[in-house]
XYZ file of C-alpha atoms in Angstrom:
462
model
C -268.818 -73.599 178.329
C -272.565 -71.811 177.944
C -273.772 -74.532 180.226
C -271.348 -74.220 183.061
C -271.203 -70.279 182.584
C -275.055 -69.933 182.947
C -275.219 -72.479 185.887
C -272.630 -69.868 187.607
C -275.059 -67.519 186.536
C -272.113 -65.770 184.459
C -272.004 -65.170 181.136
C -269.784 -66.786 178.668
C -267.271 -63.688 177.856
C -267.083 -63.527 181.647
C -266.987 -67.047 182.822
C -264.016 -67.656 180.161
C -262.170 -64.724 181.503
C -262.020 -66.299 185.066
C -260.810 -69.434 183.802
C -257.757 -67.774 181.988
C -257.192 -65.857 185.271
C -257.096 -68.999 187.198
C -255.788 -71.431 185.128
C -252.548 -68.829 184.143
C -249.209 -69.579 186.054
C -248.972 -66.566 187.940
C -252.341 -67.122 189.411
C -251.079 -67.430 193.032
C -249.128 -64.243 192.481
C -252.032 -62.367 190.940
C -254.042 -63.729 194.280
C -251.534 -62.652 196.511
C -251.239 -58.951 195.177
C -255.265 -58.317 195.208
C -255.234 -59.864 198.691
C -252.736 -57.324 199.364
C -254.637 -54.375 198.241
C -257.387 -55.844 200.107
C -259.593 -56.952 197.564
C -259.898 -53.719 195.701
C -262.079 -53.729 192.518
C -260.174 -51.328 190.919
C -256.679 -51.480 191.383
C -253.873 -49.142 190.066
C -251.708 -50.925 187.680
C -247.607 -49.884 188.355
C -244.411 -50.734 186.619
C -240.714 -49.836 187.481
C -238.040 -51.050 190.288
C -236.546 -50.441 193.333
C -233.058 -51.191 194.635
C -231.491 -50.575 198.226
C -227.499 -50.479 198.333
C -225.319 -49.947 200.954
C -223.599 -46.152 200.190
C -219.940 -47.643 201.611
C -219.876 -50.845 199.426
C -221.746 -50.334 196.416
C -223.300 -53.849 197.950
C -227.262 -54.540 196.590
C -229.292 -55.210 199.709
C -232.100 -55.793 197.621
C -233.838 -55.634 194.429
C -237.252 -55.635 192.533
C -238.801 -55.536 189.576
C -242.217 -55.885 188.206
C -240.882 -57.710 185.059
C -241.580 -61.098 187.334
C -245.102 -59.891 187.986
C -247.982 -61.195 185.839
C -248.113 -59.115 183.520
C -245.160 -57.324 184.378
C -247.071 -54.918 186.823
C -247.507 -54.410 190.676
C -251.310 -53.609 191.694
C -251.623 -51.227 194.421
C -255.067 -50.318 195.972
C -256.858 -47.083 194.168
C -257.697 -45.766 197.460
C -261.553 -44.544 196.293
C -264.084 -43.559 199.176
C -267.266 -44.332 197.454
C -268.339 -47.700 198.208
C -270.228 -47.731 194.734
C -266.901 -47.680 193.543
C -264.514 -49.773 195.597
C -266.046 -51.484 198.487
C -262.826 -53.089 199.717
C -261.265 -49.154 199.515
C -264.242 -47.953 200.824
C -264.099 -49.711 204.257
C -260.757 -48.602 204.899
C -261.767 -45.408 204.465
C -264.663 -45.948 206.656
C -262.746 -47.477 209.288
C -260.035 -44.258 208.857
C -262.848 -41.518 209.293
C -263.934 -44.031 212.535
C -261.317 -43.517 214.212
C -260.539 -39.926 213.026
C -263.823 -39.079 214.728
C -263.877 -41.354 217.350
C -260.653 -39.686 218.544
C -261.994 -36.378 219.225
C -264.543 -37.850 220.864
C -262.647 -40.333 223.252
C -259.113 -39.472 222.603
C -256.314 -41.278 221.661
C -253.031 -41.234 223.340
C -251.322 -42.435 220.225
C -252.729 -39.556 218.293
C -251.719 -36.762 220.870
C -255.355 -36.383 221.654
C -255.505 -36.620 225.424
C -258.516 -38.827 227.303
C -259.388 -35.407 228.744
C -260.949 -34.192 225.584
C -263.997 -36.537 226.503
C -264.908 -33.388 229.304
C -265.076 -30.794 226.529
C -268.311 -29.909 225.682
C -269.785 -31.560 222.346
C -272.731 -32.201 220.122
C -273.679 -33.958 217.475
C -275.836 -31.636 215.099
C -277.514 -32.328 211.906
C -278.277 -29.093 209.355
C -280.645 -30.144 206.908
C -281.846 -28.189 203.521
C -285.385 -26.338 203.563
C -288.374 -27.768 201.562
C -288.340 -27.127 198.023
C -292.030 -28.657 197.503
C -293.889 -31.392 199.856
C -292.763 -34.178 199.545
C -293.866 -38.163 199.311
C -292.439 -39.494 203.060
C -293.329 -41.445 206.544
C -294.650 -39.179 209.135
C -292.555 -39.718 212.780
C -295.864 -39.077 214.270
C -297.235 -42.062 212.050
C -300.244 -42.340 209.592
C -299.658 -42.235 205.838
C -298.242 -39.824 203.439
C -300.028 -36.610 202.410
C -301.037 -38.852 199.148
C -302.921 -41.123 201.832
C -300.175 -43.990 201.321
C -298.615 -45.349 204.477
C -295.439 -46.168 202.688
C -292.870 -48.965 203.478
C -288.892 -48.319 204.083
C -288.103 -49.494 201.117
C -290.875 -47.521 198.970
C -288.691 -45.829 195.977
C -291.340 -43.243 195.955
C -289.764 -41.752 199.232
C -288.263 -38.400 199.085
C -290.066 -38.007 195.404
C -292.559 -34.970 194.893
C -295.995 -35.066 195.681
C -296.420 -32.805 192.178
C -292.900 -32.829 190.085
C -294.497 -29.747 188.215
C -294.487 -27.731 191.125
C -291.556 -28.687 193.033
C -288.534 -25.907 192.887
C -285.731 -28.444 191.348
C -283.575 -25.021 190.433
C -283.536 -23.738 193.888
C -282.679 -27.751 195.073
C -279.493 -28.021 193.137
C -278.615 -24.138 194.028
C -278.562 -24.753 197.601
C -276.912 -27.797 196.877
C -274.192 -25.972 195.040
C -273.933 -23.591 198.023
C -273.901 -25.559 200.885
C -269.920 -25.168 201.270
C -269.994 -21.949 201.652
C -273.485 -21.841 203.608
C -271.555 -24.441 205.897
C -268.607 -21.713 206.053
C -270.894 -18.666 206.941
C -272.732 -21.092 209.999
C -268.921 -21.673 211.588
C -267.955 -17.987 211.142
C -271.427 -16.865 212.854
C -271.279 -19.535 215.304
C -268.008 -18.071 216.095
C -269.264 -14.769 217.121
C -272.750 -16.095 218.933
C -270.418 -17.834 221.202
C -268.671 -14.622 222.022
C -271.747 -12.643 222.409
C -273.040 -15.047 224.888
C -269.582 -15.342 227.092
C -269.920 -11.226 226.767
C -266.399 -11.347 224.822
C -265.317 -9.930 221.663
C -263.972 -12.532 218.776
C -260.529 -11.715 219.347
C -260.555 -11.899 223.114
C -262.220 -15.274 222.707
C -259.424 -16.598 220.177
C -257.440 -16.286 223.306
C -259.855 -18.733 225.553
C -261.636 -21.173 223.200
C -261.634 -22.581 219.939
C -264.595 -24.343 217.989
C -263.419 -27.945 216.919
C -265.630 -30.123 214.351
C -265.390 -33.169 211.844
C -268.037 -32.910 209.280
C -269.692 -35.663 206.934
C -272.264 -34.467 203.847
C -275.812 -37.192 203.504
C -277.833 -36.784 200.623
C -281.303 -37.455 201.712
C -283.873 -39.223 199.868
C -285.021 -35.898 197.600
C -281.795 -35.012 197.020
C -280.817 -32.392 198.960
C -277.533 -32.183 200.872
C -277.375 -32.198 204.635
C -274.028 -31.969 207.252
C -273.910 -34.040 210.302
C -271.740 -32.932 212.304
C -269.494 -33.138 215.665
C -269.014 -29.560 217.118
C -266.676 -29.535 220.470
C -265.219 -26.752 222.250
C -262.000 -26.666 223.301
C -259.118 -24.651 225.188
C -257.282 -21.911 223.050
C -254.830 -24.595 222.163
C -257.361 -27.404 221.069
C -258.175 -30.525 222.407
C -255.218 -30.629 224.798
C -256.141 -27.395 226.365
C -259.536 -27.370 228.358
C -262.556 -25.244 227.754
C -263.274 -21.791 229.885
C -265.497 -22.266 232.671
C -268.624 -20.813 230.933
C -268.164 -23.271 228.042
C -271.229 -25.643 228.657
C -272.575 -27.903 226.384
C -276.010 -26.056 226.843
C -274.628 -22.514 225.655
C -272.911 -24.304 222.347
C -276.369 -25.963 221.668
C -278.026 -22.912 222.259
C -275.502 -21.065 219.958
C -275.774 -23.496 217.193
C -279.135 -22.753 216.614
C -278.734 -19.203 216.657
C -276.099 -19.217 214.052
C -278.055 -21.878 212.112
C -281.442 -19.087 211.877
C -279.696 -15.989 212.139
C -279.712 -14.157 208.898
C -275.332 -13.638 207.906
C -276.294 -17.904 207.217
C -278.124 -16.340 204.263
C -276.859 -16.860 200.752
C -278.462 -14.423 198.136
C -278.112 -15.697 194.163
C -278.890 -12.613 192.097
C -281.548 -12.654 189.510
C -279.967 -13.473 185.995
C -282.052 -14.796 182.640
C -285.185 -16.073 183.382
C -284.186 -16.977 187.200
C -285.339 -14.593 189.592
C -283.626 -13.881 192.601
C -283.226 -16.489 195.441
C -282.173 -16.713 199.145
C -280.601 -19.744 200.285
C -280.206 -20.806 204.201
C -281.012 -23.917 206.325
C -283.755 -25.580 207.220
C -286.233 -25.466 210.112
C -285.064 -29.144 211.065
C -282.184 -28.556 212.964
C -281.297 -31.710 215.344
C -278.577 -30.725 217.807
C -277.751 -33.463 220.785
C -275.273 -33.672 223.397
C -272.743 -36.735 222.966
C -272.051 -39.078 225.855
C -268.433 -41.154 226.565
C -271.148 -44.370 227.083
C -274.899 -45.485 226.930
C -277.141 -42.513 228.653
C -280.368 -43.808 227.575
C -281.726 -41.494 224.821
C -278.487 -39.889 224.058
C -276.120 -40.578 221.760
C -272.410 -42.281 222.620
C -268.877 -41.605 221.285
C -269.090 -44.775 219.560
C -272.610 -44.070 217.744
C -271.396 -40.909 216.521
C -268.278 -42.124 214.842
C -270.013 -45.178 213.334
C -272.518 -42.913 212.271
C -269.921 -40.111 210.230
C -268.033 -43.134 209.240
C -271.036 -44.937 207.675
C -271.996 -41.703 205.477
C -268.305 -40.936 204.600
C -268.314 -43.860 201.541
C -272.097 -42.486 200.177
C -272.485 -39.970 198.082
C -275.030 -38.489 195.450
C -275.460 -42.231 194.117
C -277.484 -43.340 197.024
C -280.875 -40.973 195.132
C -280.477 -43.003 191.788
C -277.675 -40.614 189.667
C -274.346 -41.629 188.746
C -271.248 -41.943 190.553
C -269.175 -40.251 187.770
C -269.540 -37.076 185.991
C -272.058 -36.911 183.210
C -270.902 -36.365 179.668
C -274.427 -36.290 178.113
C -278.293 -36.302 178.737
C -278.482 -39.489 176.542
C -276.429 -41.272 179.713
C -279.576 -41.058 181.984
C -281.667 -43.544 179.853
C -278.540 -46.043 179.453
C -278.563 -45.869 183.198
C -281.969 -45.922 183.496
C -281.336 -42.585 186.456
C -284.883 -42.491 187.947
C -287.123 -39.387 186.633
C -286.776 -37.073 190.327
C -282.781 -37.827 189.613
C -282.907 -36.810 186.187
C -285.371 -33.871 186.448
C -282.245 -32.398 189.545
C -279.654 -33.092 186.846
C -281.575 -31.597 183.621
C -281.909 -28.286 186.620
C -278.006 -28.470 186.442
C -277.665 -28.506 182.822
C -280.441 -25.915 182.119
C -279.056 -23.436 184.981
C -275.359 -24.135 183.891
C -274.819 -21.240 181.598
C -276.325 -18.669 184.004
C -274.222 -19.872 186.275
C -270.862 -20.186 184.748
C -268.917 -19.840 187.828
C -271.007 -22.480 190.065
C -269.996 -25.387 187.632
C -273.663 -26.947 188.062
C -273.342 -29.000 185.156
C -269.570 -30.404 186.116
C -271.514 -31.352 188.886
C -275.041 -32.628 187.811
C -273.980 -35.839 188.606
C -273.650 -34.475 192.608
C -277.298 -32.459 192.102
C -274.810 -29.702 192.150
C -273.036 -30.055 195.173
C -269.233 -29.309 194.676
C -268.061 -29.397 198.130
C -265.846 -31.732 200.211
C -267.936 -35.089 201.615
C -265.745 -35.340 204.703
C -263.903 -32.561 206.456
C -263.053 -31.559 209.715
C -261.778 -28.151 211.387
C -257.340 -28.518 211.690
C -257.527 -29.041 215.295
C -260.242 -31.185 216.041
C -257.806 -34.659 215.810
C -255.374 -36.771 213.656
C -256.102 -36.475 209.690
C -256.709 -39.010 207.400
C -253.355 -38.427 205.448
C -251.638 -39.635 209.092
C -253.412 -42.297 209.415
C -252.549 -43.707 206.186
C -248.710 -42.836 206.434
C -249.052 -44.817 210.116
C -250.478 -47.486 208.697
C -247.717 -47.335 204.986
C -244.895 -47.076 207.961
C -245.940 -50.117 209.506
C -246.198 -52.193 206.504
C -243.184 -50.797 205.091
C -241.165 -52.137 208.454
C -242.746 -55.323 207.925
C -241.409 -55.669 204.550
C -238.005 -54.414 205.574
C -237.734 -56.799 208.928
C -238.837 -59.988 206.359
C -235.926 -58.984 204.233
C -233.460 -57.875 206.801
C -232.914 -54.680 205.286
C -232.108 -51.032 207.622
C -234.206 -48.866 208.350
C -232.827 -45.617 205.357
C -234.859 -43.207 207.803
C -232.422 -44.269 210.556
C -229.169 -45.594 208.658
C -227.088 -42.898 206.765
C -225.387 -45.588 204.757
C -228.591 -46.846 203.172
C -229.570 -45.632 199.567
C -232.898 -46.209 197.892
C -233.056 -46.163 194.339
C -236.606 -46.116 192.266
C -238.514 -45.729 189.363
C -242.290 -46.324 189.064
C -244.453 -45.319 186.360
C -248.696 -45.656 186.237
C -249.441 -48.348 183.711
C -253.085 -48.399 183.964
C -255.932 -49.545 185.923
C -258.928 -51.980 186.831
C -259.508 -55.419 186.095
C -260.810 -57.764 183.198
C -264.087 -59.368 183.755
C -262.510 -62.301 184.969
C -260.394 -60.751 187.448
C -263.187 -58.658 189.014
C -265.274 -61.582 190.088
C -262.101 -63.152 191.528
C -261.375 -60.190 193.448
C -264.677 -59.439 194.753
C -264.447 -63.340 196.261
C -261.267 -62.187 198.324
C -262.539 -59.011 199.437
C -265.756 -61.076 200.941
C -263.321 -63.578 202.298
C -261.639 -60.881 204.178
C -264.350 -59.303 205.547
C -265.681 -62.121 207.003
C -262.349 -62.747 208.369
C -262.546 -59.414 210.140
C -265.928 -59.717 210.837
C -264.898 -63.198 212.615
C -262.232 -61.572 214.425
C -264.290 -58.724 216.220
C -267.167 -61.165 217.253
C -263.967 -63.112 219.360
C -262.648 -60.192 220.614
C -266.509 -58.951 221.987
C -266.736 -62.636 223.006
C -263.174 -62.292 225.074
C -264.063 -59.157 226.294
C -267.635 -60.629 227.485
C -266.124 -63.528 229.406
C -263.630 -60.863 230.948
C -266.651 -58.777 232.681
């Protein structure tokens, strides 16, 4: 078995595992419940039952039980965002915040967000941190680095210190920690620089427009936080209702920027210990571009944008080289061999921690300190996520019930629903999870198969 487990370039312990998985008698039925939760590497392990009678009768429409399952349990996706997790989960969440955003972009009848919505005025903007030390990077003007290297994409070097000595990693992982709120402050001033400019007070302009936006978090190379983000305004009433006359998409660019510099966007941490008092705000690179319902040459489309949010939506802190889980101790960064810019932002947590008690910076080393949500979005920009999932548990739940015959209970008075599920654990063995990562790959080339006919029909059409 060493033989055939190396030449699948698997160890032993591993290799054995899968042939127990495949070789047991409720393989197919194993298959068929990972295919179900799409190929998800780690799903939830459930055990209980469900029966529907008829209320009249006393009659058993149907019945189930996990005790017939392998190993008497039903595996349901876990549902994670982070691809570094769950990449099966992942795209589903991806494809979720895709059409979330796309929505308030293009509308979406089916989502009570009217085609109309595209004539509202809207930006994409981008608020980045400030510098914290220079940096190692790739000049848009072109040349090499300030070190006089002209480095490659790929160089890990990128977004690392010129001089780690000098470079402020307690004010990084501060701003980090306060970006949430420094996001908060920018929509509350941006709130009021719109009313100065249409000569209104706040309250008066509650009563003609409302500022709509979906937001996703991107940790850049040197780990600082930054929010891309889809700012629209709308009528009063949101997306259905159209914008005031003097809404243009050049007075909320302009007013973007002026909330983004003006000084209420300032965060002050008081001096405590050794730490001397800091002010946090945004950065000098502030990106802010009009979005267009199709291609417009240099400007970006509805379609870019929501790839774009969507893409970032599954990344988190992992993509600079720390962990995707919280840190228990130092000792964890050599296991995981963390690189040393990662570590020296997560020893900054630890150190600044008990100074900090409230900010939680060591909870959240494993973030660089960042505590806030990766993914939000103001309540009336479009649908939510948690819609979208109950649209898409609804349909498969009337799948189920039309292969079985059974009522709808929603709609039939006379239907009871009886059940009893309990969590019985997670994940998979060794085996499993190599099985399971073969059927999530087999199903995204299935979709990916699928989309390349439907551009192809849709080709031949024009």
């Amino acid at each position: 078995m060493t033989d055939s487990a190396t030449f699948a370039g698997l160890d032993p312990v591993t290799f054995g595992d899968l042939l127990r998985v495949a070789g047991s008698p409720g393989f197919d039925r194993w298959r068929d419940q990972v295919h179900r939760t799409g190929g998800c590497a780690n799903p939830i392990h459930l055990t209980g039952w469900t029966v529907t009678k008829d209320k009249a009768t006393g009659e058993t429409l149907h019945s189930y039980t996990t005790q017939a399952e392998p190993g008497g349990r039903l595996r349901v996706a876990c549902g994670n965002r982070r691809a570094s997790r769950c990449p099966a989960c992942a795209r589903t969440y991806a494809a979720d915040t895709y059409h979330l955003i796309r929505a308030g972009l293009a509308g979406d009848e089916d989502k009570d967000i009217p085609a109309a919505v595209r004539d509202h005025p809207r930006v994409f903007a981008t608020l980045t941190a400030p510098s914290f030390g220079p940096v190692h990077n790739r000049p848009t003007h072109g040349g090499p680095c300030r070190c006089g290297t002209a480095h490659t994409v790929d160089d890990e070097a990128l977004g690392t210190p010129l001089d780690p000595e000098t470079y402020d990693y307690a004010t990084a992982v501060l701003f980090n920690n306060h970006a949430g709120e420094l996001w908060q402050r920018f929509t509350n001033r941006l709130r009021r620089e719109i009313a100065k400019r249409a000569g209104l007070t706040q309250r008066a302009l509650k009563e003609q427009a409302r500022i709509s936006y979906g937001k996703v978090a991107e940790f850049q190379k040197r780990g600082a936080v930054h929010f891309h983000a889809v700012i629209r305004l709308d009528g009063p009433d949101g997306p259905q209702d159209p914008p005031p006359s003097w809404a243009t998409v050049q007075l909320l660019a302009d007013t973007i920027r002026a909330a983004a510099a003006h000084a209420y966007t300032t965060i002050t941490v008081p001096a405590v210990g050794d730490q001397a008092a800091r002010s946090l705000r945004w950065g000098t690179q502030l990106d802010v571009r009009p979005i267009r319902a199709f291609d417009a040459g240099t400007d970006i489309t509805e379609q870019a944008v929501a790839a774009y949010v969507a893409k970032y939506a599954t990344k988190a802190a992992e993509t600079t080289g720390t962990l995707d889980r919280r840190i228990g101790e130092l000792a964890e960064l050599d296991r995981h061999q963390v690189p040393e810019h990662a570590r020296r932002l997560i020893r900054a947590c630890k150190d600044l921690d008990p100074l900090y008690p409230d900010r939680r910076l060591w909870a959240w080393a494993h973030m660089l300190g960042f505590r806030g949500h990766f993914s939000t979005k103001s309540r009336r920009y479009s649908t939510t996520l948690g819609t979208l999932r109950q649209i898409r548990a609804d349909y498969r739940a009337t799948q189920q019930r039309e292969a079985l015959g059974l009522p709808d209970p929603d709609q039939d008075s006379t239907v009871l629903v009886l059940t009893d599920w309990q969590y019985a654990g997670h994940g998979h063995t060794p085996g499993e999870s190599i099985l399971a990562a073969s059927i999530a790959r087999d199903l995204q080339l299935n979709r990916e198969t699928a989309r390349e006919a439907l551009r192809a029909m849709k080709g031949d059409r024009s």
